[in-house]
């Protein structure tokens, strides 16, 4: 997956570079050429997800496995990643794999197609698939009544400035919040419009949202965001043009669960 590869190469480096800085920085990775961007933009758009956005127990607590990302499970169970989202318009399922999801052919990779309420065993540990959304899967450890692994929202005092309730990500310029321990970057904007957004996080909340459209819900840093606007711009990187593209995210609230 292109976004995850970019995330691994740049996002984690960005987080490491900001350790101990105590504030926001905007270190800029190398920008792709306009011709390379145009070639990518020419690729056909995948069909929009048929919905529903979520299925299962909305109040369930557990581990949030974000779309395109992975989390480390307790008890030596290893990692689990959310690889593929599926829906027929009335029901929702997901493809989970072990490993980090950073490679397409990791040695010993297993895959599970799961539905809400289904049991799944990863690395010898048993979980219930409590909820499946376009942007996350919630796994509740079986046999545990008091599960507290849900993500904790970053402090409002350290959150990036919102303008009219929106958080703007400019194309190819990472927004780093080390107090919140995450890095968010728009790695691609294509006609449609649709955008690829990568998230790197120290708490295991990595994500790679490919082909996000206006109205889609995203999750990172323990909060839910709605894609409010996608501006394609003139196709040049934001650090070299004031007319480059951007993505506006509207804060919905805590991720819950």
XYZ file of N, CA and C in Angstrom:
771
model
N 0.849 -1.194 0.000
C 0.000 0.000 0.000
C 0.886 1.245 0.000
N 0.649 2.122 -0.992
C 1.528 3.270 -1.162
C 1.564 4.171 0.048
N 0.392 4.473 0.641
C 0.365 5.418 1.751
C 1.102 4.872 2.949
N 0.948 3.548 3.201
C 1.617 2.967 4.348
C 3.121 2.982 4.164
N 3.584 2.726 2.916
C 5.022 2.799 2.670
C 5.545 4.198 2.935
N 4.793 5.224 2.482
C 5.200 6.599 2.746
C 5.191 6.874 4.232
N 4.156 6.350 4.911
C 4.032 6.549 6.348
C 5.219 5.959 7.072
N 5.626 4.745 6.662
C 6.753 4.107 7.324
C 8.038 4.868 7.082
N 8.179 5.434 5.885
C 9.430 6.103 5.534
C 9.535 7.513 6.064
N 8.394 8.191 6.219
C 8.446 9.590 6.617
C 7.826 9.885 7.963
N 6.609 9.317 8.207
C 5.890 9.677 9.426
C 6.637 9.319 10.681
N 7.202 8.071 10.726
C 7.911 7.653 11.924
C 9.170 8.479 12.121
N 9.821 8.865 11.019
C 10.996 9.721 11.117
C 10.615 11.073 11.684
N 9.453 11.577 11.259
C 8.989 12.876 11.747
C 8.768 12.829 13.247
N 8.168 11.744 13.731
C 7.941 11.634 15.160
C 9.254 11.575 15.912
N 10.213 10.820 15.384
C 11.502 10.710 16.046
C 12.229 12.041 16.080
N 12.092 12.812 15.005
C 12.793 14.090 14.927
C 12.265 15.094 15.929
N 10.996 14.912 16.351
C 10.411 15.895 17.250
C 10.539 15.558 18.710
N 11.176 14.447 19.057
C 11.275 14.063 20.459
C 11.964 15.150 21.259
N 11.321 15.535 22.345
C 11.917 16.521 23.238
C 11.768 17.946 22.772
N 11.095 18.156 21.638
C 10.979 19.517 21.130
C 9.954 20.319 21.911
N 8.896 19.590 22.370
C 7.874 20.258 23.177
C 6.943 21.131 22.381
N 6.982 21.074 21.052
C 6.065 21.894 20.276
C 5.888 21.364 18.885
N 5.145 22.098 18.067
C 4.835 21.676 16.710
C 5.979 22.039 15.775
N 6.300 21.120 14.888
C 7.295 21.364 13.864
C 6.703 20.973 12.528
N 7.334 21.354 11.457
C 6.839 21.015 10.123
C 8.007 20.632 9.239
N 8.712 19.565 9.628
C 9.787 19.084 8.791
C 9.189 18.511 7.530
N 9.788 18.776 6.380
C 9.171 18.454 5.114
C 9.953 17.356 4.401
N 9.292 16.213 4.116
C 9.949 15.165 3.359
C 10.080 15.570 1.904
N 10.928 14.903 1.123
C 11.065 15.235 -0.292
C 9.728 15.152 -0.998
N 9.468 16.096 -1.889
C 8.190 16.154 -2.586
C 8.287 15.463 -3.935
N 7.246 14.708 -4.325
C 7.252 14.100 -5.645
C 7.110 15.168 -6.718
N 7.559 14.848 -7.916
C 7.466 15.803 -9.008
C 6.016 15.953 -9.435
N 5.729 17.069 -10.116
C 4.376 17.298 -10.600
C 3.991 16.227 -11.599
N 4.928 15.790 -12.450
C 4.617 14.775 -13.446
C 4.240 13.457 -12.787
N 4.954 13.109 -11.692
C 4.634 11.875 -10.980
C 3.259 11.964 -10.344
N 2.932 13.133 -9.804
C 1.625 13.332 -9.208
C 0.525 13.231 -10.253
N 0.751 13.813 -11.419
C -0.247 13.791 -12.476
C -0.507 12.372 -12.950
N 0.575 11.562 -13.029
C 0.424 10.187 -13.481
C -0.417 9.393 -12.495
N -0.179 9.629 -11.200
C -0.956 8.936 -10.177
C -2.405 9.380 -10.209
N -2.618 10.679 -10.449
C -3.977 11.223 -10.450
C -4.806 10.665 -11.598
N -4.125 10.151 -12.648
C -4.833 9.633 -13.804
C -5.458 8.264 -13.533
N -5.079 7.616 -12.435
C -5.615 6.300 -12.124
C -7.100 6.410 -11.801
N -7.891 5.415 -12.199
C -9.330 5.498 -11.969
C -9.661 5.429 -10.487
N -10.707 6.140 -10.106
C -11.120 6.145 -8.701
C -11.850 4.849 -8.376
N -11.575 4.258 -7.226
C -12.322 3.062 -6.820
C -13.758 3.440 -6.479
N -14.672 2.494 -6.523
C -16.061 2.820 -6.183
C -16.184 3.246 -4.734
N -17.104 4.140 -4.463
C -17.333 4.594 -3.097
C -17.882 3.454 -2.257
N -17.565 3.461 -0.962
C -18.055 2.443 -0.054
C -19.581 2.510 0.009
N -20.223 1.350 -0.012
C -21.689 1.302 -0.043
C -22.327 1.528 1.318
N -21.526 1.417 2.386
C -22.083 1.601 3.726
C -22.726 0.331 4.242
N -23.211 0.324 5.473
C -23.235 1.424 6.445
C -21.841 1.775 6.943
N -21.714 2.967 7.552
C -20.409 3.388 8.034
C -19.910 2.443 9.122
N -20.764 2.062 10.055
C -20.388 1.167 11.147
C -21.447 0.083 11.325
N -21.002 -1.058 11.835
C -21.900 -2.151 12.184
C -21.374 -2.809 13.449
N -22.293 -3.221 14.331
C -21.875 -3.842 15.577
C -22.217 -2.989 16.775
N -21.507 -3.197 17.867
C -21.779 -2.537 19.139
C -21.024 -1.208 19.222
N -21.754 -0.097 19.119
C -21.116 1.224 19.126
C -20.567 1.590 20.494
N -21.034 0.927 21.550
C -20.575 1.232 22.900
C -19.466 0.292 23.368
N -19.038 -0.610 22.498
C -18.049 -1.612 22.891
C -16.697 -0.973 23.170
N -16.024 -1.510 24.176
C -14.670 -1.067 24.484
C -13.686 -2.129 24.012
N -12.495 -1.686 23.640
C -11.501 -2.635 23.173
C -10.388 -1.952 22.421
N -9.642 -2.723 21.665
C -8.521 -2.207 20.883
C -9.037 -1.666 19.557
N -8.684 -0.430 19.233
C -9.083 0.174 17.972
C -7.990 -0.077 16.937
N -8.307 -0.905 15.951
C -7.383 -1.154 14.837
C -7.825 -0.246 13.697
N -7.038 0.779 13.414
C -7.445 1.771 12.425
C -7.175 1.274 11.012
N -7.960 1.799 10.076
C -7.862 1.368 8.675
C -6.447 1.601 8.150
N -5.856 0.547 7.596
C -4.519 0.654 7.023
C -3.410 0.656 8.048
N -3.757 0.544 9.336
C -2.760 0.564 10.393
C -2.772 -0.729 11.191
N -2.053 -0.735 12.307
C -1.980 -1.932 13.127
C -1.845 -1.543 14.591
N -2.153 -2.502 15.487
C -1.938 -2.326 16.917
C -1.247 -3.568 17.464
N -0.525 -3.370 18.559
C 0.129 -4.480 19.240
C -0.810 -5.007 20.308
N -1.122 -6.286 20.247
C -2.053 -6.896 21.176
C -1.320 -7.385 22.427
N -2.029 -7.505 23.551
C -1.385 -7.896 24.805
C -1.102 -9.395 24.867
N -0.322 -9.778 25.865
C -0.096 -11.194 26.123
C 0.721 -11.907 25.079
N 1.546 -11.165 24.333
C 2.370 -11.805 23.318
C 1.626 -12.249 22.086
N 0.403 -11.712 21.873
C -0.401 -12.106 20.715
C 0.120 -11.509 19.413
N 1.024 -10.549 19.526
C 1.590 -9.941 18.318
C 0.776 -8.771 17.819
N 0.901 -8.479 16.538
C 0.216 -7.338 15.928
C -0.967 -7.805 15.088
N -1.931 -6.911 14.935
C -3.042 -7.166 14.024
C -3.301 -5.895 13.233
N -3.559 -6.040 11.937
C -3.791 -4.885 11.067
C -5.136 -5.014 10.368
N -5.687 -3.855 10.003
C -6.974 -3.770 9.303
C -6.652 -3.471 7.853
N -6.750 -4.501 7.007
C -6.274 -4.379 5.636
C -7.348 -3.929 4.641
N -8.534 -4.529 4.730
C -9.559 -4.301 3.700
C -10.915 -4.085 4.353
N -11.631 -3.059 3.886
C -13.001 -2.795 4.334
C -13.969 -3.259 3.249
N -15.029 -3.965 3.659
C -15.997 -4.477 2.694
C -17.418 -4.201 3.162
N -18.311 -3.924 2.206
C -19.719 -3.720 2.520
C -20.558 -3.987 1.284
N -21.741 -4.578 1.498
C -22.666 -4.822 0.391
C -23.837 -3.847 0.408
N -23.741 -2.822 1.274
C -24.807 -1.838 1.366
C -25.705 -2.040 2.569
N -25.664 -3.237 3.164
C -26.483 -3.503 4.347
C -25.664 -4.087 5.487
N -24.625 -4.827 5.174
C -23.764 -5.435 6.188
C -22.325 -5.022 5.945
N -21.492 -5.215 6.964
C -20.095 -4.814 6.851
C -19.183 -5.924 7.360
N -18.060 -6.112 6.666
C -17.040 -7.052 7.092
C -15.681 -6.416 6.897
N -14.653 -7.081 7.393
C -13.294 -6.546 7.285
C -12.305 -7.701 7.143
N -11.176 -7.407 6.523
C -10.085 -8.373 6.450
C -8.996 -7.917 7.403
N -8.711 -8.761 8.395
C -7.644 -8.505 9.352
C -6.474 -9.434 9.055
N -5.265 -8.960 9.320
C -4.092 -9.808 9.189
C -3.215 -9.641 10.415
N -2.349 -10.636 10.644
C -1.339 -10.447 11.674
C -0.167 -9.687 11.060
N 0.791 -9.287 11.863
C 1.895 -8.478 11.350
C 1.555 -7.006 11.382
N 2.421 -6.203 10.756
C 2.258 -4.757 10.794
C 1.479 -4.212 9.618
N 1.308 -5.008 8.581
C 0.600 -4.520 7.416
C 1.436 -3.638 6.517
N 2.746 -3.480 6.836
C 3.598 -2.594 6.047
C 4.094 -3.257 4.773
N 3.967 -4.580 4.673
C 4.379 -5.291 3.468
C 3.231 -6.111 2.932
N 3.215 -6.358 1.629
C 2.108 -7.099 1.033
C 2.300 -8.602 1.137
N 3.514 -9.052 1.452
C 3.787 -10.489 1.495
C 4.708 -10.812 2.661
N 4.288 -10.449 3.868
C 5.097 -10.726 5.045
C 5.118 -12.223 5.321
N 6.263 -12.715 5.757
C 6.403 -14.139 6.043
C 5.447 -14.546 7.161
N 4.727 -15.639 6.939
C 3.826 -16.149 7.967
C 2.559 -15.356 8.162
N 2.210 -14.496 7.209
C 1.006 -13.678 7.355
C -0.256 -14.527 7.266
N -1.170 -14.301 8.195
C -2.490 -14.919 8.159
C -3.531 -13.830 7.938
N -4.655 -14.208 7.382
C -5.729 -13.246 7.130
C -7.050 -13.837 7.593
N -7.906 -12.964 8.149
C -9.225 -13.365 8.608
C -10.254 -12.380 8.041
N -11.305 -12.911 7.412
C -12.445 -12.083 7.031
C -13.469 -12.197 8.149
N -13.755 -11.068 8.802
C -14.573 -11.099 10.014
C -15.814 -10.229 9.873
N -16.833 -10.565 10.681
C -18.071 -9.811 10.759
C -18.301 -9.389 12.213
N -19.146 -8.401 12.461
C -19.427 -7.989 13.843
C -19.960 -9.153 14.673
N -19.432 -9.272 15.904
C -19.860 -10.328 16.800
C -19.074 -11.615 16.666
N -18.262 -11.715 15.644
C -17.505 -12.938 15.391
C -16.306 -13.045 16.327
N -15.926 -14.282 16.665
C -14.728 -14.527 17.461
C -13.539 -14.728 16.533
N -12.384 -14.226 16.955
C -11.170 -14.402 16.171
C -10.013 -14.649 17.129
N -9.120 -15.541 16.757
C -7.957 -15.864 17.580
C -6.699 -15.402 16.872
N -5.940 -14.557 17.547
C -4.703 -14.010 16.982
C -3.562 -14.333 17.940
N -2.571 -15.045 17.453
C -1.422 -15.372 18.293
C -1.789 -16.110 19.554
N -2.842 -16.939 19.489
C -3.271 -17.712 20.643
C -4.197 -16.968 21.581
N -4.440 -15.697 21.358
C -5.354 -14.906 22.192
C -6.696 -14.749 21.479
N -7.787 -14.810 22.237
C -9.134 -14.760 21.657
C -9.764 -13.379 21.836
N -10.413 -12.916 20.793
C -11.065 -11.611 20.798
C -12.434 -11.727 20.152
N -13.313 -10.794 20.495
C -14.603 -10.658 19.822
C -14.556 -9.414 18.959
N -14.997 -9.543 17.721
C -15.061 -8.392 16.822
C -16.300 -7.598 17.213
N -16.094 -6.582 18.062
C -17.228 -5.857 18.631
C -17.865 -4.896 17.632
N -17.049 -4.254 16.802
C -17.568 -3.264 15.851
C -16.654 -3.199 14.634
N -17.268 -2.988 13.483
C -16.513 -2.761 12.248
C -17.026 -1.482 11.611
N -16.117 -0.544 11.367
C -16.443 0.703 10.672
C -15.556 0.833 9.436
N -15.871 1.788 8.599
C -15.010 2.045 7.448
C -13.613 2.432 7.892
N -13.496 3.029 9.077
C -12.231 3.589 9.528
C -11.568 2.813 10.663
N -12.268 1.823 11.282
C -11.677 1.071 12.395
C -12.398 -0.248 12.607
N -11.695 -1.154 13.322
C -12.289 -2.368 13.859
C -12.000 -2.377 15.357
N -13.012 -2.651 16.186
C -12.835 -2.719 17.631
C -12.804 -4.183 18.057
N -11.689 -4.595 18.679
C -11.517 -5.959 19.166
C -11.575 -5.963 20.690
N -12.495 -6.750 21.254
C -12.618 -6.868 22.704
C -12.043 -8.211 23.146
N -11.057 -8.215 24.055
C -10.501 -9.483 24.543
C -11.589 -10.318 25.210
N -11.693 -11.575 24.839
C -12.707 -12.442 25.422
C -12.343 -12.776 26.866
N -13.379 -12.833 27.720
C -13.169 -13.177 29.113
C -12.809 -12.009 29.995
N -12.710 -10.791 29.419
C -12.400 -9.606 30.212
C -13.627 -8.704 30.260
N -14.119 -8.446 31.472
C -15.315 -7.621 31.625
C -15.004 -6.127 31.639
N -13.852 -5.778 32.174
C -13.498 -4.358 32.293
C -12.348 -4.038 31.336
N -12.696 -3.719 30.131
C -11.701 -3.434 29.102
C -11.492 -1.932 29.016
N -10.257 -1.481 29.095
C -9.975 -0.037 29.114
C -8.946 0.346 28.056
N -8.884 -0.418 26.982
C -7.842 -0.169 25.983
C -8.227 0.880 24.950
N -9.391 1.521 25.103
C -9.803 2.519 24.126
C -8.829 3.688 24.134
N -8.628 4.352 22.991
C -7.658 5.446 22.908
C -8.071 6.653 23.736
N -7.084 7.344 24.249
C -7.349 8.542 25.045
C -7.126 9.784 24.186
N -8.122 10.665 24.087
C -7.956 11.876 23.269
C -6.826 12.749 23.794
N -6.132 13.392 22.878
C -5.100 14.341 23.270
C -5.738 15.529 23.981
N -4.953 16.199 24.814
C -5.454 17.358 25.537
C -5.836 18.472 24.566
N -6.959 19.106 24.833
C -7.399 20.221 23.975
C -6.370 21.335 23.968
N -5.626 21.468 25.073
C -4.645 22.541 25.168
C -3.469 22.333 24.224
N -3.243 21.093 23.803
C -2.111 20.805 22.923
C -2.555 20.452 21.509
N -3.848 20.575 21.239
C -4.349 20.207 19.914
C -4.081 21.316 18.906
N -3.913 20.994 17.617
C -3.678 22.030 16.613
C -4.838 23.008 16.535
N -4.536 24.207 16.139
C -5.562 25.248 16.065
C -6.623 24.875 15.036
N -7.868 25.057 15.410
C -8.990 24.801 14.515
C -9.543 26.141 14.049
N -9.843 26.249 12.783
C -10.461 27.437 12.211
C -11.883 27.069 11.815
N -12.860 27.697 12.465
C -14.268 27.355 12.246
C -14.501 25.865 12.469
N -13.809 25.309 13.462
C -13.978 23.903 13.804
C -13.281 22.947 12.867
N -12.403 23.475 11.998
C -11.725 22.626 11.016
C -10.215 22.617 11.222
N -9.619 21.469 10.904
C -8.181 21.272 10.978
C -7.695 21.067 9.544
N -6.867 21.995 9.021
C -6.436 21.930 7.622
C -5.079 21.243 7.488
N -5.034 20.230 6.632
C -3.790 19.556 6.267
C -3.464 19.943 4.835
N -2.322 20.607 4.645
C -1.911 21.001 3.297
C -1.124 19.869 2.661
N -1.281 19.732 1.358
C -0.706 18.609 0.625
C 0.803 18.499 0.829
N 1.231 17.342 1.320
C 2.628 16.953 1.477
C 3.375 17.714 2.562
N 2.696 18.475 3.405
C 3.348 19.136 4.536
C 2.823 18.504 5.821
N 3.653 17.721 6.513
C 3.183 17.033 7.727
C 2.806 18.021 8.825
N 1.777 17.683 9.583
C 1.423 18.436 10.775
C 1.758 17.529 11.958
N 2.753 17.946 12.741
C 3.259 17.118 13.829
C 2.835 17.689 15.175
N 2.265 16.850 16.025
C 1.925 17.239 17.379
C 2.586 16.238 18.315
N 3.776 16.586 18.810
C 4.511 15.622 19.613
C 3.921 15.454 21.001
N 3.241 16.475 21.507
C 2.574 16.320 22.796
C 1.434 15.314 22.665
N 0.805 15.307 21.493
C -0.228 14.317 21.212
C 0.345 13.062 20.599
N 1.644 13.088 20.269
C 2.387 11.941 19.774
C 1.827 11.385 18.471
N 1.537 12.233 17.526
C 1.115 11.758 16.220
C 1.678 12.667 15.138
N 1.670 12.169 13.907
C 2.013 12.970 12.739
C 0.994 12.656 11.654
N 0.395 13.693 11.059
C -0.605 13.512 10.012
C -0.129 14.195 8.740
N -0.289 13.527 7.597
C 0.159 14.109 6.337
C -0.744 13.647 5.197
N -1.081 14.584 4.313
C -1.789 14.257 3.075
C -0.731 13.872 2.046
N -0.708 12.612 1.640
C 0.332 12.141 0.731
C -0.080 12.186 -0.734
N -1.368 12.323 -0.996
C -1.839 12.394 -2.382
C -3.214 13.020 -2.434
N -3.464 13.842 -3.456
C -4.797 14.370 -3.734
C -5.084 14.107 -5.201
N -6.202 13.454 -5.466
C -6.567 13.071 -6.817
C -7.922 13.654 -7.203
N -8.223 13.676 -8.507
C -9.546 14.145 -8.927
C -10.633 13.295 -8.287
N -11.808 13.869 -8.157
C -12.929 13.150 -7.554
C -13.813 14.053 -6.707
N -13.210 14.816 -5.726
C -11.820 14.676 -5.287
C -11.687 13.569 -4.239
N -10.478 13.053 -4.076
C -10.182 12.044 -3.073
C -8.744 12.236 -2.611
N -8.471 11.853 -1.381
C -7.157 12.112 -0.806
C -6.659 10.898 -0.041
N -5.339 10.729 -0.028
C -4.685 9.715 0.795
C -4.080 10.416 2.006
N -4.406 9.934 3.200
C -3.954 10.559 4.445
C -3.268 9.508 5.302
N -2.032 9.805 5.719
C -1.274 8.879 6.547
C -1.122 9.410 7.964
N -1.231 8.517 8.935
C -1.097 8.866 10.348
C -0.030 7.974 10.974
N 0.942 8.583 11.651
C 1.916 7.845 12.450
C 1.715 8.241 13.900
N 1.764 7.266 14.801
C 1.490 7.550 16.204
C 2.342 6.684 17.104
N 2.810 7.278 18.202
C 3.627 6.528 19.154
C 2.808 5.518 19.943
N 1.485 5.725 20.052
C 0.672 4.828 20.867
C 0.112 3.646 20.081
N 0.602 3.447 18.855
C 0.138 2.326 18.053
C -1.064 2.639 17.197
N -1.520 3.884 17.184
C -2.694 4.252 16.411
C -2.370 4.681 14.993
N -1.488 3.940 14.300
C -1.167 4.265 12.917
C -2.386 4.014 12.025
N -2.450 4.752 10.919
C -3.546 4.570 9.967
C -3.096 5.019 8.595
N -3.759 4.500 7.575
C -3.535 4.938 6.195
C -4.886 4.945 5.498
N -5.474 6.131 5.378
C -6.787 6.276 4.765
C -6.613 6.611 3.295
N -6.828 5.624 2.436
C -6.695 5.832 0.994
C -8.027 6.231 0.383
N -7.947 7.135 -0.594
C -9.123 7.558 -1.356
C -10.244 8.074 -0.458
N -9.871 8.851 0.574
C -10.880 9.473 1.432
C -11.656 10.518 0.639
N -12.951 10.550 0.835
C -13.828 11.485 0.147
C -14.501 12.412 1.155
N -15.043 13.525 0.661
C -15.785 14.441 1.529
C -16.945 13.680 2.172
N -17.073 13.819 3.483
C -18.110 13.117 4.225
C -17.616 11.881 4.938
N -16.430 11.386 4.572
C -15.876 10.208 5.238
C -15.465 10.526 6.667
N -15.540 9.521 7.529
C -15.085 9.647 8.910
C -13.712 9.021 9.057
N -12.818 9.710 9.777
C -11.479 9.209 10.070
C -11.296 9.200 11.583
N -10.348 8.408 12.043
C -10.007 8.395 13.464
C -8.499 8.474 13.615
N -8.044 9.370 14.490
C -6.648 9.367 14.924
C -6.521 10.190 16.195
N -5.491 9.849 16.985
C -5.228 10.509 18.266
C -6.430 10.481 19.197
N -7.226 9.403 19.122
C -8.355 9.258 20.033
C -9.548 10.115 19.715
N -9.602 10.677 18.496
C -10.724 11.534 18.103
C -11.261 11.122 16.734
N -12.521 11.481 16.508
C -13.151 11.253 15.217
C -13.195 12.561 14.444
N -12.940 12.458 13.133
C -12.923 13.618 12.249
C -13.752 13.311 11.012
N -14.422 14.320 10.504
C -15.167 14.215 9.251
C -14.404 14.980 8.174
N -14.232 14.360 7.000
C -13.595 15.066 5.887
C -14.572 16.113 5.381
N -14.266 17.391 5.658
C -15.186 18.478 5.337
C -14.965 19.038 3.943
N -13.714 19.010 3.465
C -13.420 19.600 2.153
C -12.107 19.034 1.635
N -12.044 18.816 0.331
C -10.804 18.416 -0.345
C -10.601 19.359 -1.519
N -9.487 20.056 -1.530
C -9.169 20.992 -2.602
C -7.987 20.436 -3.384
N -8.193 20.161 -4.668
C -7.144 19.554 -5.493
C -5.991 20.516 -5.717
N -6.275 21.811 -5.823
C -5.222 22.796 -6.029
C -4.593 22.702 -7.408
N -3.362 23.242 -7.518
C -2.712 23.270 -8.831
C -1.727 22.122 -9.026
N -1.697 21.168 -8.100
C -0.855 19.989 -8.273
C 0.576 20.150 -7.833
N 0.918 21.272 -7.210
C 2.283 21.473 -6.743
C 2.334 21.320 -5.228
N 3.503 20.929 -4.684
C 3.614 20.750 -3.237
C 3.321 22.031 -2.474
N 2.738 21.884 -1.293
C 2.320 23.034 -0.516
C 3.480 23.911 -0.071
N 4.680 23.299 0.124
C 5.791 24.107 0.592
C 6.323 25.054 -0.476
N 5.904 24.844 -1.753
C 6.397 25.700 -2.824
C 5.292 26.492 -3.512
N 4.048 26.343 -3.051
C 2.941 27.034 -3.705
C 1.832 27.301 -2.715
N 1.301 28.514 -2.762
C 0.166 28.849 -1.905
C -1.141 28.359 -2.512
N -1.083 27.771 -3.715
C -2.273 27.298 -4.404
C -2.326 25.774 -4.465
N -1.537 25.140 -3.618
C -1.544 23.679 -3.593
C -2.825 23.175 -2.934
N -3.036 21.881 -3.022
C -4.251 21.319 -2.468
C -4.209 21.179 -0.957
N -5.374 20.919 -0.382
C -5.459 20.721 1.062
C -6.680 19.867 1.388
N -6.700 19.356 2.614
C -7.842 18.614 3.140
C -8.253 19.258 4.457
N -9.533 19.588 4.590
C -10.079 20.119 5.835
C -10.784 19.005 6.578
N -10.410 18.840 7.862
C -11.055 17.864 8.731
C -11.863 18.588 9.795
N -13.094 18.189 10.008
C -13.945 18.780 11.036
C -13.996 17.852 12.243
N -13.697 18.390 13.413
C -13.693 17.599 14.633
C -15.107 17.169 14.997
N -15.283 15.861 15.197
C -16.574 15.335 15.633
C -16.603 15.160 17.146
N -15.548 14.534 17.685
C -15.472 14.330 19.126
C -14.606 13.139 19.452
N -14.578 12.709 20.727
C -13.767 11.562 21.132
C -14.165 10.299 20.365
N -13.185 9.413 20.178
C -13.427 8.204 19.402
C -14.335 7.228 20.138
N -14.403 7.333 21.471
C -15.283 6.444 22.232
C -14.771 5.022 22.247
N -15.542 4.181 22.888
C -15.181 2.778 22.950
C -13.885 2.515 23.635
